[in-house]
Short mmCIF file of C-alpha atoms and ligand atoms in Angstrom, two decimals:
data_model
loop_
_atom_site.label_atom_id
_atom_site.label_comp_id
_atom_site.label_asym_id
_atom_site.label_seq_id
_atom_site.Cartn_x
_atom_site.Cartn_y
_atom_site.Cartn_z
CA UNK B 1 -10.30 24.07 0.64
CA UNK B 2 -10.81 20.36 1.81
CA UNK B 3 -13.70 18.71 0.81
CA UNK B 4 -14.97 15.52 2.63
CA UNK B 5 -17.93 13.14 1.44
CA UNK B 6 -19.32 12.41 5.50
CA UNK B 7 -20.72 8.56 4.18
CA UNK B 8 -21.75 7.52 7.38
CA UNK B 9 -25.12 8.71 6.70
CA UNK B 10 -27.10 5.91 5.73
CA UNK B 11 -28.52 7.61 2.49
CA UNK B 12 -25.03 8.99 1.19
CA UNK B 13 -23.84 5.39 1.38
CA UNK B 14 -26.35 3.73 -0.31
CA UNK B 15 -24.47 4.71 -3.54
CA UNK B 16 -21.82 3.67 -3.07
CA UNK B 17 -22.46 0.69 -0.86
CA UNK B 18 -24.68 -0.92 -4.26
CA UNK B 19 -23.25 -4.23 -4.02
CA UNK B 20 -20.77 -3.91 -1.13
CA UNK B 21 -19.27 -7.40 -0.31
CA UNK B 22 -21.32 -9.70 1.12
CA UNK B 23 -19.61 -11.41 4.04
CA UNK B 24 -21.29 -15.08 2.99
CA UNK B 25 -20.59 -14.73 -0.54
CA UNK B 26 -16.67 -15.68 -1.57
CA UNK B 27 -14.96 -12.76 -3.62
CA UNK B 28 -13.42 -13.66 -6.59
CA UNK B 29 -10.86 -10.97 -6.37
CA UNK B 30 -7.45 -11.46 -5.06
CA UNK B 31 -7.57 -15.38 -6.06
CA UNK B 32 -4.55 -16.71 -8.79
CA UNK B 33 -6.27 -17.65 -12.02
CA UNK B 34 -5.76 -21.85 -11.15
CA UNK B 35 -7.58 -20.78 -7.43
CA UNK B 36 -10.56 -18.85 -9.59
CA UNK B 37 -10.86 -21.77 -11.99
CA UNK B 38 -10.70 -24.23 -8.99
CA UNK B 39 -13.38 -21.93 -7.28
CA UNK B 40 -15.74 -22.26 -9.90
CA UNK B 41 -15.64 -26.45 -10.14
CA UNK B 42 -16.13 -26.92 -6.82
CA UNK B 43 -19.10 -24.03 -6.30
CA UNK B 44 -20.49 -26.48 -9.25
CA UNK B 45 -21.37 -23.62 -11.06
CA UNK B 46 -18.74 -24.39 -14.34
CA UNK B 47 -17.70 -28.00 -15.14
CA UNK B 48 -14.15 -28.59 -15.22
CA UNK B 49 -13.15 -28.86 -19.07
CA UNK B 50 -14.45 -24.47 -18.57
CA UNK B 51 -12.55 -23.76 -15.85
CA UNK B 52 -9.64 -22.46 -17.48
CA UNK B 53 -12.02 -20.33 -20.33
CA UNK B 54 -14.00 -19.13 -17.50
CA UNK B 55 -11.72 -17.89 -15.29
CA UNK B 56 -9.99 -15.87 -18.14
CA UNK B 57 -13.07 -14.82 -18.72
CA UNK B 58 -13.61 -13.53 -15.14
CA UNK B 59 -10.01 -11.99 -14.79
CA UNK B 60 -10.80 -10.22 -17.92
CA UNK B 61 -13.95 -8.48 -16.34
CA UNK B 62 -12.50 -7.97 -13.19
CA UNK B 63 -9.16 -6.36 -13.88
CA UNK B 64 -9.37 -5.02 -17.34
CA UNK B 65 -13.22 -3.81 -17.44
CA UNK B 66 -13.43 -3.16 -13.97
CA UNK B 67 -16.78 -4.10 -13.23
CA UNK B 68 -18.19 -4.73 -9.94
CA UNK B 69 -21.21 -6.65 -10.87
CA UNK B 70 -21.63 -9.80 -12.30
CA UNK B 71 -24.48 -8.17 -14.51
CA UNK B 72 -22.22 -6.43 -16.41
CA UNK B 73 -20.68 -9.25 -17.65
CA UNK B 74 -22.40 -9.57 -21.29
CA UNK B 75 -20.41 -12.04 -23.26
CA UNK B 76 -21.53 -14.53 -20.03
CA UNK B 77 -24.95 -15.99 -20.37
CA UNK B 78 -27.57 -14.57 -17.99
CA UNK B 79 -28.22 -17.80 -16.68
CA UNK B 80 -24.44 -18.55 -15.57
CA UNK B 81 -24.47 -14.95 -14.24
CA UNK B 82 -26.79 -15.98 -12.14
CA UNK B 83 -25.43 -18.90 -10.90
CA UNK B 84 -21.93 -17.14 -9.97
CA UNK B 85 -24.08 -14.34 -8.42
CA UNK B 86 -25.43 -17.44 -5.78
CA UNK B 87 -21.87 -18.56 -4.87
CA UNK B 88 -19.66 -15.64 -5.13
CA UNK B 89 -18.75 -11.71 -5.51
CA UNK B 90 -17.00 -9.45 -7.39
CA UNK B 91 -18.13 -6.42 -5.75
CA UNK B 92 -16.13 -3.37 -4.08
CA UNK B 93 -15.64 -2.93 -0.58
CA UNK B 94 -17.68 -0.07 2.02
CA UNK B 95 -16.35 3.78 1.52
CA UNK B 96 -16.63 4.94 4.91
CA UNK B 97 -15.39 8.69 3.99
CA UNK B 98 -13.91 9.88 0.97
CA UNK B 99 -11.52 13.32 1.07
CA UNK B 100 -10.17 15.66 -1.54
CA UNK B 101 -7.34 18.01 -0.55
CA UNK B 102 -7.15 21.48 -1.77
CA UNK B 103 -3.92 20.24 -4.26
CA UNK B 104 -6.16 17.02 -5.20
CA UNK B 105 -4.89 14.14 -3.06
CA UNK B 106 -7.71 12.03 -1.92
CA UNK B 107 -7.99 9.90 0.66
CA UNK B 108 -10.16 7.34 1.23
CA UNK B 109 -11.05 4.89 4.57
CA UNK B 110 -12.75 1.56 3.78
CA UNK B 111 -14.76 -0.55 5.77
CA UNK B 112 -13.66 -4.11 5.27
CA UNK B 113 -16.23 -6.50 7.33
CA UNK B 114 -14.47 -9.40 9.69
CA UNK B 115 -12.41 -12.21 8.84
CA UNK B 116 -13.39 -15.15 11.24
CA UNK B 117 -13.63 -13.88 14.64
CA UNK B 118 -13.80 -10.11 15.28
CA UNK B 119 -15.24 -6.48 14.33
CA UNK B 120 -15.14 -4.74 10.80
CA UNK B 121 -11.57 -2.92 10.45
CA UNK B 122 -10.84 0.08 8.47
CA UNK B 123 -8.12 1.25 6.76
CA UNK B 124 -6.82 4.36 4.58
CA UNK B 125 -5.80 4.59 0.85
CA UNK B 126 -4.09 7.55 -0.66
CA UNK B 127 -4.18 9.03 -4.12
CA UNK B 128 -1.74 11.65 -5.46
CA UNK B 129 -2.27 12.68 -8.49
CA UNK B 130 1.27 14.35 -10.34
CA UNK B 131 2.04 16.04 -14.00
CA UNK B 132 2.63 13.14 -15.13
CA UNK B 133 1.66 10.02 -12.93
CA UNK B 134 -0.83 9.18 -10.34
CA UNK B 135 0.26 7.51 -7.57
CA UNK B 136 -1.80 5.47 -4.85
CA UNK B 137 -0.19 4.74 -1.25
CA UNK B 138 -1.78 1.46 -0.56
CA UNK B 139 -1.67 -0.13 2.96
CA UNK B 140 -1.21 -3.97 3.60
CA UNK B 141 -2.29 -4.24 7.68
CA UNK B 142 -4.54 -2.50 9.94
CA UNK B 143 -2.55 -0.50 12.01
CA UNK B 144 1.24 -1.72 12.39
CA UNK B 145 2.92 -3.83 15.13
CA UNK B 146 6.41 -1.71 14.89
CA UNK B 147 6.33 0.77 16.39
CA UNK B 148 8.44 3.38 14.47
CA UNK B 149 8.54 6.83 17.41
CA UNK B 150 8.48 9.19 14.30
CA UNK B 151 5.50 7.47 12.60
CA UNK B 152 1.17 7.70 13.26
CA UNK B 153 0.29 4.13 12.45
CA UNK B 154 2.90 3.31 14.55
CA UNK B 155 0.58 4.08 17.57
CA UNK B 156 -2.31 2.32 16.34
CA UNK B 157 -1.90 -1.17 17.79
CA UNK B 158 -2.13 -3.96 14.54
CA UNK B 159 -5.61 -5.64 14.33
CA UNK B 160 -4.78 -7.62 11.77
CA UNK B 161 -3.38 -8.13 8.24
CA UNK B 162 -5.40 -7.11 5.35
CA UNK B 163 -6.26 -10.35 2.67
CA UNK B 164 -4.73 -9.90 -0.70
CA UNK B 165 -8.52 -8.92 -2.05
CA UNK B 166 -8.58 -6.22 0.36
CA UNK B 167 -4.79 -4.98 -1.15
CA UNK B 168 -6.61 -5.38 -4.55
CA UNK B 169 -10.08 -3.51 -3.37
CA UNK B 170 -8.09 -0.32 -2.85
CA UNK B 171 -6.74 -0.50 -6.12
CA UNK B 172 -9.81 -1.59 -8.06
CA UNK B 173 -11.84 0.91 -6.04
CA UNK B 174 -9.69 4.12 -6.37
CA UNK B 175 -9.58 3.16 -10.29
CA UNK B 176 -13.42 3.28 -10.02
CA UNK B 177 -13.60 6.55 -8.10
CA UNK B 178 -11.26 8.45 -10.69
CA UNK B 179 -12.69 6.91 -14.02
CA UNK B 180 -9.71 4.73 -14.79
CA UNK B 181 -11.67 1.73 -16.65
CA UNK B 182 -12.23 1.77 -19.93
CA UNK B 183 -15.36 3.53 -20.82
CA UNK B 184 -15.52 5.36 -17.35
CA UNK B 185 -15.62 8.95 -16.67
CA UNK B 186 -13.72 11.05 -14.97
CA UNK B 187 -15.72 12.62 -12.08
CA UNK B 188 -15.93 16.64 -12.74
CA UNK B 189 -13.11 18.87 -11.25
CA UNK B 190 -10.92 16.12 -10.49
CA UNK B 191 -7.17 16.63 -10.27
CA UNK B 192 -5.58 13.82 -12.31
CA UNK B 193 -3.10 13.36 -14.85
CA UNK B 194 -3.14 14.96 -18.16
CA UNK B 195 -2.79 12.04 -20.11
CA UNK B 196 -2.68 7.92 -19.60
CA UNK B 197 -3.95 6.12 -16.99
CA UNK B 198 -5.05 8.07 -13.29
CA UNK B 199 -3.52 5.60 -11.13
CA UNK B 200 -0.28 5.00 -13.16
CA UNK B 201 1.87 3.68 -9.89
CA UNK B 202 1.05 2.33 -6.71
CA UNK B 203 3.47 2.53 -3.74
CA UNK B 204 3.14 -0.01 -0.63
CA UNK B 205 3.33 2.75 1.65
CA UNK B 206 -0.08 3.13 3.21
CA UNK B 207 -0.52 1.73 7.07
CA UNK B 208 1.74 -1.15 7.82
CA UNK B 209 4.72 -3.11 7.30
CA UNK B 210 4.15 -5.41 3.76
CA UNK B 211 6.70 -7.15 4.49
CA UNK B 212 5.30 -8.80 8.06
CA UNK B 213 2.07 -9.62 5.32
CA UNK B 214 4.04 -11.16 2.63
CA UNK B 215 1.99 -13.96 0.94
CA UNK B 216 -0.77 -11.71 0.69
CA UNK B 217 1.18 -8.73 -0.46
CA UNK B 218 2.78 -10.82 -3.00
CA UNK B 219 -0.15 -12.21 -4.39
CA UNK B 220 -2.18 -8.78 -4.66
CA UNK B 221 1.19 -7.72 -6.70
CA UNK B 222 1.28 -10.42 -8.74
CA UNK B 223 -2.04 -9.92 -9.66
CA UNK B 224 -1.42 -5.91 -10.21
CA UNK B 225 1.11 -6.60 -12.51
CA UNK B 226 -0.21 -9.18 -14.53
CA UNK B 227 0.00 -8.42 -18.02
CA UNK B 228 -3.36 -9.68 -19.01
CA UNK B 229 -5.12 -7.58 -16.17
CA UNK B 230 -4.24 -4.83 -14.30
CA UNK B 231 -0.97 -4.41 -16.35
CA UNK B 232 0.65 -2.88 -14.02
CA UNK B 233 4.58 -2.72 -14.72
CA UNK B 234 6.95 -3.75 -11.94
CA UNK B 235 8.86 -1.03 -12.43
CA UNK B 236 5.98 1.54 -11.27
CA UNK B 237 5.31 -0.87 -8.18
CA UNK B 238 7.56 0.26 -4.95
CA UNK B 239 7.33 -1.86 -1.82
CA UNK B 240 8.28 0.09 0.90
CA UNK B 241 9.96 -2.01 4.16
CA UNK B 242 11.60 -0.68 7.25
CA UNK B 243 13.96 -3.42 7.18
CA UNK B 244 12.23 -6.91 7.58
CA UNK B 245 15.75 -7.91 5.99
CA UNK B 246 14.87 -11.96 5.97
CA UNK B 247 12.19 -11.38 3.50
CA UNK B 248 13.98 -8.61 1.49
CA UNK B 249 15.27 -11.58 -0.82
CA UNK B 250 12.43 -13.14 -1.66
CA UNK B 251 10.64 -9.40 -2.86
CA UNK B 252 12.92 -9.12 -5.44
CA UNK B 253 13.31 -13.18 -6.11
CA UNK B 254 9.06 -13.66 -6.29
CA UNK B 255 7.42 -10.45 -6.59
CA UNK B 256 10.11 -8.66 -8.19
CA UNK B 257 8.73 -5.01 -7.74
CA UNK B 258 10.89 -1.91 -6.81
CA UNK B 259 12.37 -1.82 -3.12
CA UNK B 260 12.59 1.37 -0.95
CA UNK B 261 13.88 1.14 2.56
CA UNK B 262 13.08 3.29 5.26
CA UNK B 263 16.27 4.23 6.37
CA UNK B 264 16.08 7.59 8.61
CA UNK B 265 19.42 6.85 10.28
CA UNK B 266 22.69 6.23 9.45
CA UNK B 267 23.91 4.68 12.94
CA UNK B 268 22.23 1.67 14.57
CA UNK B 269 22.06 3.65 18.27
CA UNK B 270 19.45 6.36 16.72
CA UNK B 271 17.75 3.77 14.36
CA UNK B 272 16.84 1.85 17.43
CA UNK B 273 15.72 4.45 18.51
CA UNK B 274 13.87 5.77 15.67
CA UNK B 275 12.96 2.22 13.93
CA UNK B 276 13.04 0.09 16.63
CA UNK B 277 12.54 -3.41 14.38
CA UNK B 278 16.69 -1.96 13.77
CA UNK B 279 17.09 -4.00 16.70
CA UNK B 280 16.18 -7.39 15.82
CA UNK B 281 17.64 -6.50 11.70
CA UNK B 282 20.98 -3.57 12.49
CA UNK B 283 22.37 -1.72 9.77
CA UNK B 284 24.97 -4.23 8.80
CA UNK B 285 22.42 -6.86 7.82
CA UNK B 286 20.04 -4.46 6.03
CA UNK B 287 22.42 -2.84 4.38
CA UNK B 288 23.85 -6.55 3.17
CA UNK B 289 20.38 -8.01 2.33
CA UNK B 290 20.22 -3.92 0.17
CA UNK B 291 23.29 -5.22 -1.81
CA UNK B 292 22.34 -8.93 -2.42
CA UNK B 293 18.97 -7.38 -4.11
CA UNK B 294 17.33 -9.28 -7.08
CA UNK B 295 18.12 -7.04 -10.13
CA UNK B 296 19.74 -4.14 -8.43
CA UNK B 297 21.27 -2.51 -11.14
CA UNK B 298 21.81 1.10 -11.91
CA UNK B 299 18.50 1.06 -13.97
CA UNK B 300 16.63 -0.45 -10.62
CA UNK B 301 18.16 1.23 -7.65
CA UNK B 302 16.87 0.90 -4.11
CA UNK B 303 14.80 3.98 -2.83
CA UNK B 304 16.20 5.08 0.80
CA UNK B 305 13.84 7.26 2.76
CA UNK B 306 14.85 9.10 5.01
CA UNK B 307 12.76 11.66 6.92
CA UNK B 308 13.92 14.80 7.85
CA UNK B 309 13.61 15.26 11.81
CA UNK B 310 14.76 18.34 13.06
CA UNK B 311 18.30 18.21 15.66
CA UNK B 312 17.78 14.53 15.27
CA UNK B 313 19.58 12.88 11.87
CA UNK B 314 19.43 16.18 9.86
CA UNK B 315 23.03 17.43 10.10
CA UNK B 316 25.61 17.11 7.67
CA UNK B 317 27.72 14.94 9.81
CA UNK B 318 24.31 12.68 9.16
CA UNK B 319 24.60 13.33 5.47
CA UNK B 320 28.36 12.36 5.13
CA UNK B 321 27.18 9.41 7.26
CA UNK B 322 24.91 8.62 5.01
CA UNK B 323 26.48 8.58 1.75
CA UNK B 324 29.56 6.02 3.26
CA UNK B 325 26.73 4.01 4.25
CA UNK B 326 25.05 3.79 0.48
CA UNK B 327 28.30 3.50 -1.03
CA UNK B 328 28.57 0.96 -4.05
CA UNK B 329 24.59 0.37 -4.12
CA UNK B 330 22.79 1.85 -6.70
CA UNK B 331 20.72 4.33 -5.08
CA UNK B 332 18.37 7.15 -4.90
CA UNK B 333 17.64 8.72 -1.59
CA UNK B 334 14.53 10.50 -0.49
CA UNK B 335 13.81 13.14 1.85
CA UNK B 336 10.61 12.91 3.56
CA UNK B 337 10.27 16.44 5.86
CA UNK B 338 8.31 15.17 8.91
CA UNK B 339 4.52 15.77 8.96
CA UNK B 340 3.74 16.16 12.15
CA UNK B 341 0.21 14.55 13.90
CA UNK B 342 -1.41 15.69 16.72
CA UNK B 343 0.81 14.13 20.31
CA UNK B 344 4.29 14.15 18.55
CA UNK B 345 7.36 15.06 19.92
CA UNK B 346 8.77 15.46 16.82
CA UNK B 347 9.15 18.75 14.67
CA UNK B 348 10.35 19.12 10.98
CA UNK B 349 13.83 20.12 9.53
CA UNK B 350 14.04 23.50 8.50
CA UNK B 351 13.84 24.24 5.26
CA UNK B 352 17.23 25.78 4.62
CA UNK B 353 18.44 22.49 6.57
CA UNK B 354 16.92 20.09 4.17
CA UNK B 355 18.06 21.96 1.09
CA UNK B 356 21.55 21.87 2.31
CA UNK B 357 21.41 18.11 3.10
CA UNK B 358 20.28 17.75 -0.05
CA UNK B 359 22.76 19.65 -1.73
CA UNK B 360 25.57 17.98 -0.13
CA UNK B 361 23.88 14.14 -1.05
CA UNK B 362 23.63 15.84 -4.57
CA UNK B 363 27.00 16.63 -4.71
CA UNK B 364 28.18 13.33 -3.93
CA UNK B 365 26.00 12.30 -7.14
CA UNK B 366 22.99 10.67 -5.55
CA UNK B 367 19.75 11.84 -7.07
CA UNK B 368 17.95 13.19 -3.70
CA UNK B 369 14.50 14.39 -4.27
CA UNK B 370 12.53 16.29 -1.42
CA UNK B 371 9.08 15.30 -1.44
CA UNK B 372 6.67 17.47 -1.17
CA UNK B 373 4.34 16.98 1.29
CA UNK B 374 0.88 16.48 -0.08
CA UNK B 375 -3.13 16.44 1.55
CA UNK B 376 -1.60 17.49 4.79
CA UNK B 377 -5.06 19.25 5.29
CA UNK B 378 -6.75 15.76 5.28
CA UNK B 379 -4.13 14.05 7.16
CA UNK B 380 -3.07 12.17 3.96
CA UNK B 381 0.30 12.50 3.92
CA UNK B 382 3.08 10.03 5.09
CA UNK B 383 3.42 8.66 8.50
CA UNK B 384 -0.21 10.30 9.07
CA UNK B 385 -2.91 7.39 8.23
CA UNK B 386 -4.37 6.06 11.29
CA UNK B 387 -7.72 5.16 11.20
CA UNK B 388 -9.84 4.29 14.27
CA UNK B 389 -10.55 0.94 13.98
CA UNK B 390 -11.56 -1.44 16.63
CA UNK B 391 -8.62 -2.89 18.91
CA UNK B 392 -8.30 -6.71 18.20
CA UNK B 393 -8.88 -8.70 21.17
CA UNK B 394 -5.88 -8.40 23.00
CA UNK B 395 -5.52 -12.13 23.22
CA UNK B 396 -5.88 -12.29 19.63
CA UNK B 397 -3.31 -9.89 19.23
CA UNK B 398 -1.19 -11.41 20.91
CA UNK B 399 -1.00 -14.14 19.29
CA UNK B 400 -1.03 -12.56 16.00
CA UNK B 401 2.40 -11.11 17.01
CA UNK B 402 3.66 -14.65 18.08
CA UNK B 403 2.45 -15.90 15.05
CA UNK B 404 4.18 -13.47 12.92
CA UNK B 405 7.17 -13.60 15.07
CA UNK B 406 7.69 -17.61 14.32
CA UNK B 407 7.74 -16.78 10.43
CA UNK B 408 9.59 -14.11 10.94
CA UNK B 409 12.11 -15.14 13.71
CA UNK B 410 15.93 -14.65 13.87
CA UNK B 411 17.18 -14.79 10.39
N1 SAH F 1 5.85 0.28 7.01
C1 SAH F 1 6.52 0.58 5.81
C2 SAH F 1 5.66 1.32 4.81
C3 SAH F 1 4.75 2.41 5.34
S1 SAH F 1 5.42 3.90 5.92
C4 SAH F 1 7.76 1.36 6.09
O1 SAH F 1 7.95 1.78 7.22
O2 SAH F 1 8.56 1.50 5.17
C5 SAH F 1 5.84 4.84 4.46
C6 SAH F 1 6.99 5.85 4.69
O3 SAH F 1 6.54 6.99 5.45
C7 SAH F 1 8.13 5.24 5.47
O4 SAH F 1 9.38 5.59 4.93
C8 SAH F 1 7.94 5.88 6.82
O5 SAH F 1 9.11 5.84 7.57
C9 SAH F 1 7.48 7.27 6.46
N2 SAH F 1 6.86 8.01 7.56
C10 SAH F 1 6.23 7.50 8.63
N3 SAH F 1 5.78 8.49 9.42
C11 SAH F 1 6.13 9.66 8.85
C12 SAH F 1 5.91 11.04 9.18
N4 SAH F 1 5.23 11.38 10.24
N5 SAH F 1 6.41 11.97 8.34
C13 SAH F 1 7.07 11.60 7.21
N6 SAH F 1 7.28 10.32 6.85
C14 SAH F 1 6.83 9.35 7.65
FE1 SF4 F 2 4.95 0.67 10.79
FE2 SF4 F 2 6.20 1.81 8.67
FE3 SF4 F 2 4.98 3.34 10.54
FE4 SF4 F 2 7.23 2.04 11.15
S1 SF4 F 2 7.01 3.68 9.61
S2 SF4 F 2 5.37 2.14 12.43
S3 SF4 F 2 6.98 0.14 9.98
S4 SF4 F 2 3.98 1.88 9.17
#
């Protein structure tokens, strides 16, 4: 059974709209703690001896209470509530649709409104709640400019990249839908953890590539992980890249989170094929940047994925291939079977295949977990997010690629 909240009604989203950003008001989400004291002083709304109290007063509501609303702010006196109520927001962004899948993943697509120029853009967030862990797949653009031949979002053209409140929003908003503030509840039925917190990990995963949206990226990380906030640890934070390898560095040098790599081929002729950016960044150099990781250690290996595409890379000529190619890096390699979306060529690995490829990566002592495909009945499962957002301008997208082509030219 899939269940799906239809909120484009304009009485089902009332609820949940209470509050929804407005676009003339500046959030206060997704700023550094100097930017949110700085913020305040020049809004003229705190004088600058507060600044610093205030905004650890702020971050305090925002990322360990949760709240949405400057009203519920009680140790802040009505009248300054007020005041940062004129100037600013703190509130969550439009649900556009919110799905359950029959095993409990949920999905949900957000409305975020324009930045500058342009239409509203929407994007997808998944949840997948485990034994013990809950995991949300958050995305960093709209859409993605590579063009991966395996992937969904791959053939929705990039509109833009998503701000570092929006990264947060999908956080801050999935906690709210599951109950995971303090003093929240848990809505009825709800598949979630047994114990601890509902979204215990979050996974850069969702639509794009994070690493073509890094400043943003990092600083909705940094913020994730701060200790006196969202308390994230580091260690349950996995940036997935399909191998921008100039800023593979710098993740584990200034965000220092967990690094998978999309890997899906263990020769560069059928990862052009299959991840074309292999052109610009071949095997050599990813594998190279893999090694020269920030903290790679046998207590922080580097997640390959690799998805299972049937009479394509799942032999175990590709599996011996494979393991010479990991050899000497700390490691742990997952096997993604294919989900298939409506217009691909592709099909999945059998399932005696992928057992035997991972038996024979076993063997050669790499932990090789299959994952198991979850909220395929809502289209919430890897490689499958696409939402229907408006196309950019193409002149705009064009030169959004240039632009993110010059920062991210030949290393
Ligand atoms: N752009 C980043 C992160 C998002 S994709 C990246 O490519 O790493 C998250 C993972 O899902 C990637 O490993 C991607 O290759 C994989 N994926 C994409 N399409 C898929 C599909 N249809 N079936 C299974 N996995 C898929
Ligand atoms: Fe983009 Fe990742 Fe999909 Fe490739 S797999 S098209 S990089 S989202």
């Amino acid at each position: 059974m899939t269940l799906s909240f239809d909120l484009t009604t304009e009485g089902a989203r009332d609820a949940l709209r209470a509050g929804a950003t407005q676009p003339e008001k500046q959030s206060l989400i997704g700023l550094t703690r100097a930017e949110l004291g700085e913020a305040l002083v020049a809004s003229g709304t705190v004088p600058e001896r507060q600044a610093k109290m205030r905004a650890q007063q702020l971050w305090h509501w925002m990322y360990v209470r949760g709240v949405s609303d400057f009203a519920g702010m009680f140790n802040i006196s009505k009248d300054l509530r007020a005041e940062l109520d004129k100037h600013f927001t703190v509130a969550r962004p439009e649900i556009v649709e919110e799905q359950i899948s029959a095993d409990g993943t949920r999905k949900w697509l957000f409305r975020f409104p324009p930045r500058g120029a342009g239409r509203p853009v929407e994007i997808e967030t998944v949840y997948i709640p485990e034994e013990g862990r809950g995991t949300l797949c958050i995305s960093s653009q709209v859409g993605c400019t590579l063009t991966c031949s395996f992937c969904h979002t791959g053939t929705q053209k990039l509109v833009r990249n998503l701000t570092a409140e929006e990264i947060l929003a999908q956080l801050l908003t999935a906690r709210d839908r599951l109950g995971d503030f303090p003093d929240r509840d848990t809505p009825d039925g709800a598949i979630v953890p047994a114990e601890g917190r509902k979204v215990s990990n979050i996974v850069m995963m969702g639509m794009g590539e994070p690493l073509y949206n890094f400043e943003a990226v990092k600083k909705a990380l940094l913020i994730a992980s701060d200790g006196d906030g969202l308390s994230l640890s580091k260690r349950r934070i996995t940036l997935s890249t399909s191998g921008v390898v100039p800023e593979i560095f710098r993740t584990g040098e200034e965000i220092g989170v967990m690094l998978a790599i999309s890997l899906h081929a263990t020769n560069d002729d059928l990862r052009d094929l299959l991840v074309p950016i292999n052109k610009k960044y071949p095997l050599k150099d990813l594998i190279a940047a893999c090694r020269a990781y920030p903290g790679l250690s046998n207590a922080k290996r580097i997640t390959f994925e690799y998805v299972m595409l049937k009479d394509v890379n799942d032999s175990i000529e590709d599996a011996k291939g494979l393991i010479k190619l990991l050899k000497g890096i700390p490691a742990k390699i997952n096997l993604i079977p294919f989900n298939p979306w409506p217009g691909t060529n592709y099909q999945c690995s059998d399932w005696e295949t992928i057992e035997k490829f991972a038996d024979y990566i076993n063997n050669a002592g790499y932990a090789s977990p299959i994952r198991t495909p979850r909220g395929r009945d809502i289209l919430a499962a890897c490689g499958q997010l696409k939402s229907d957002s408006e196309r950019m301008r193409k002149v705009d997208r064009l030169a959004l690629e240039a632009m993110m082509i010059a920062g991210h030219g030949e290393a």
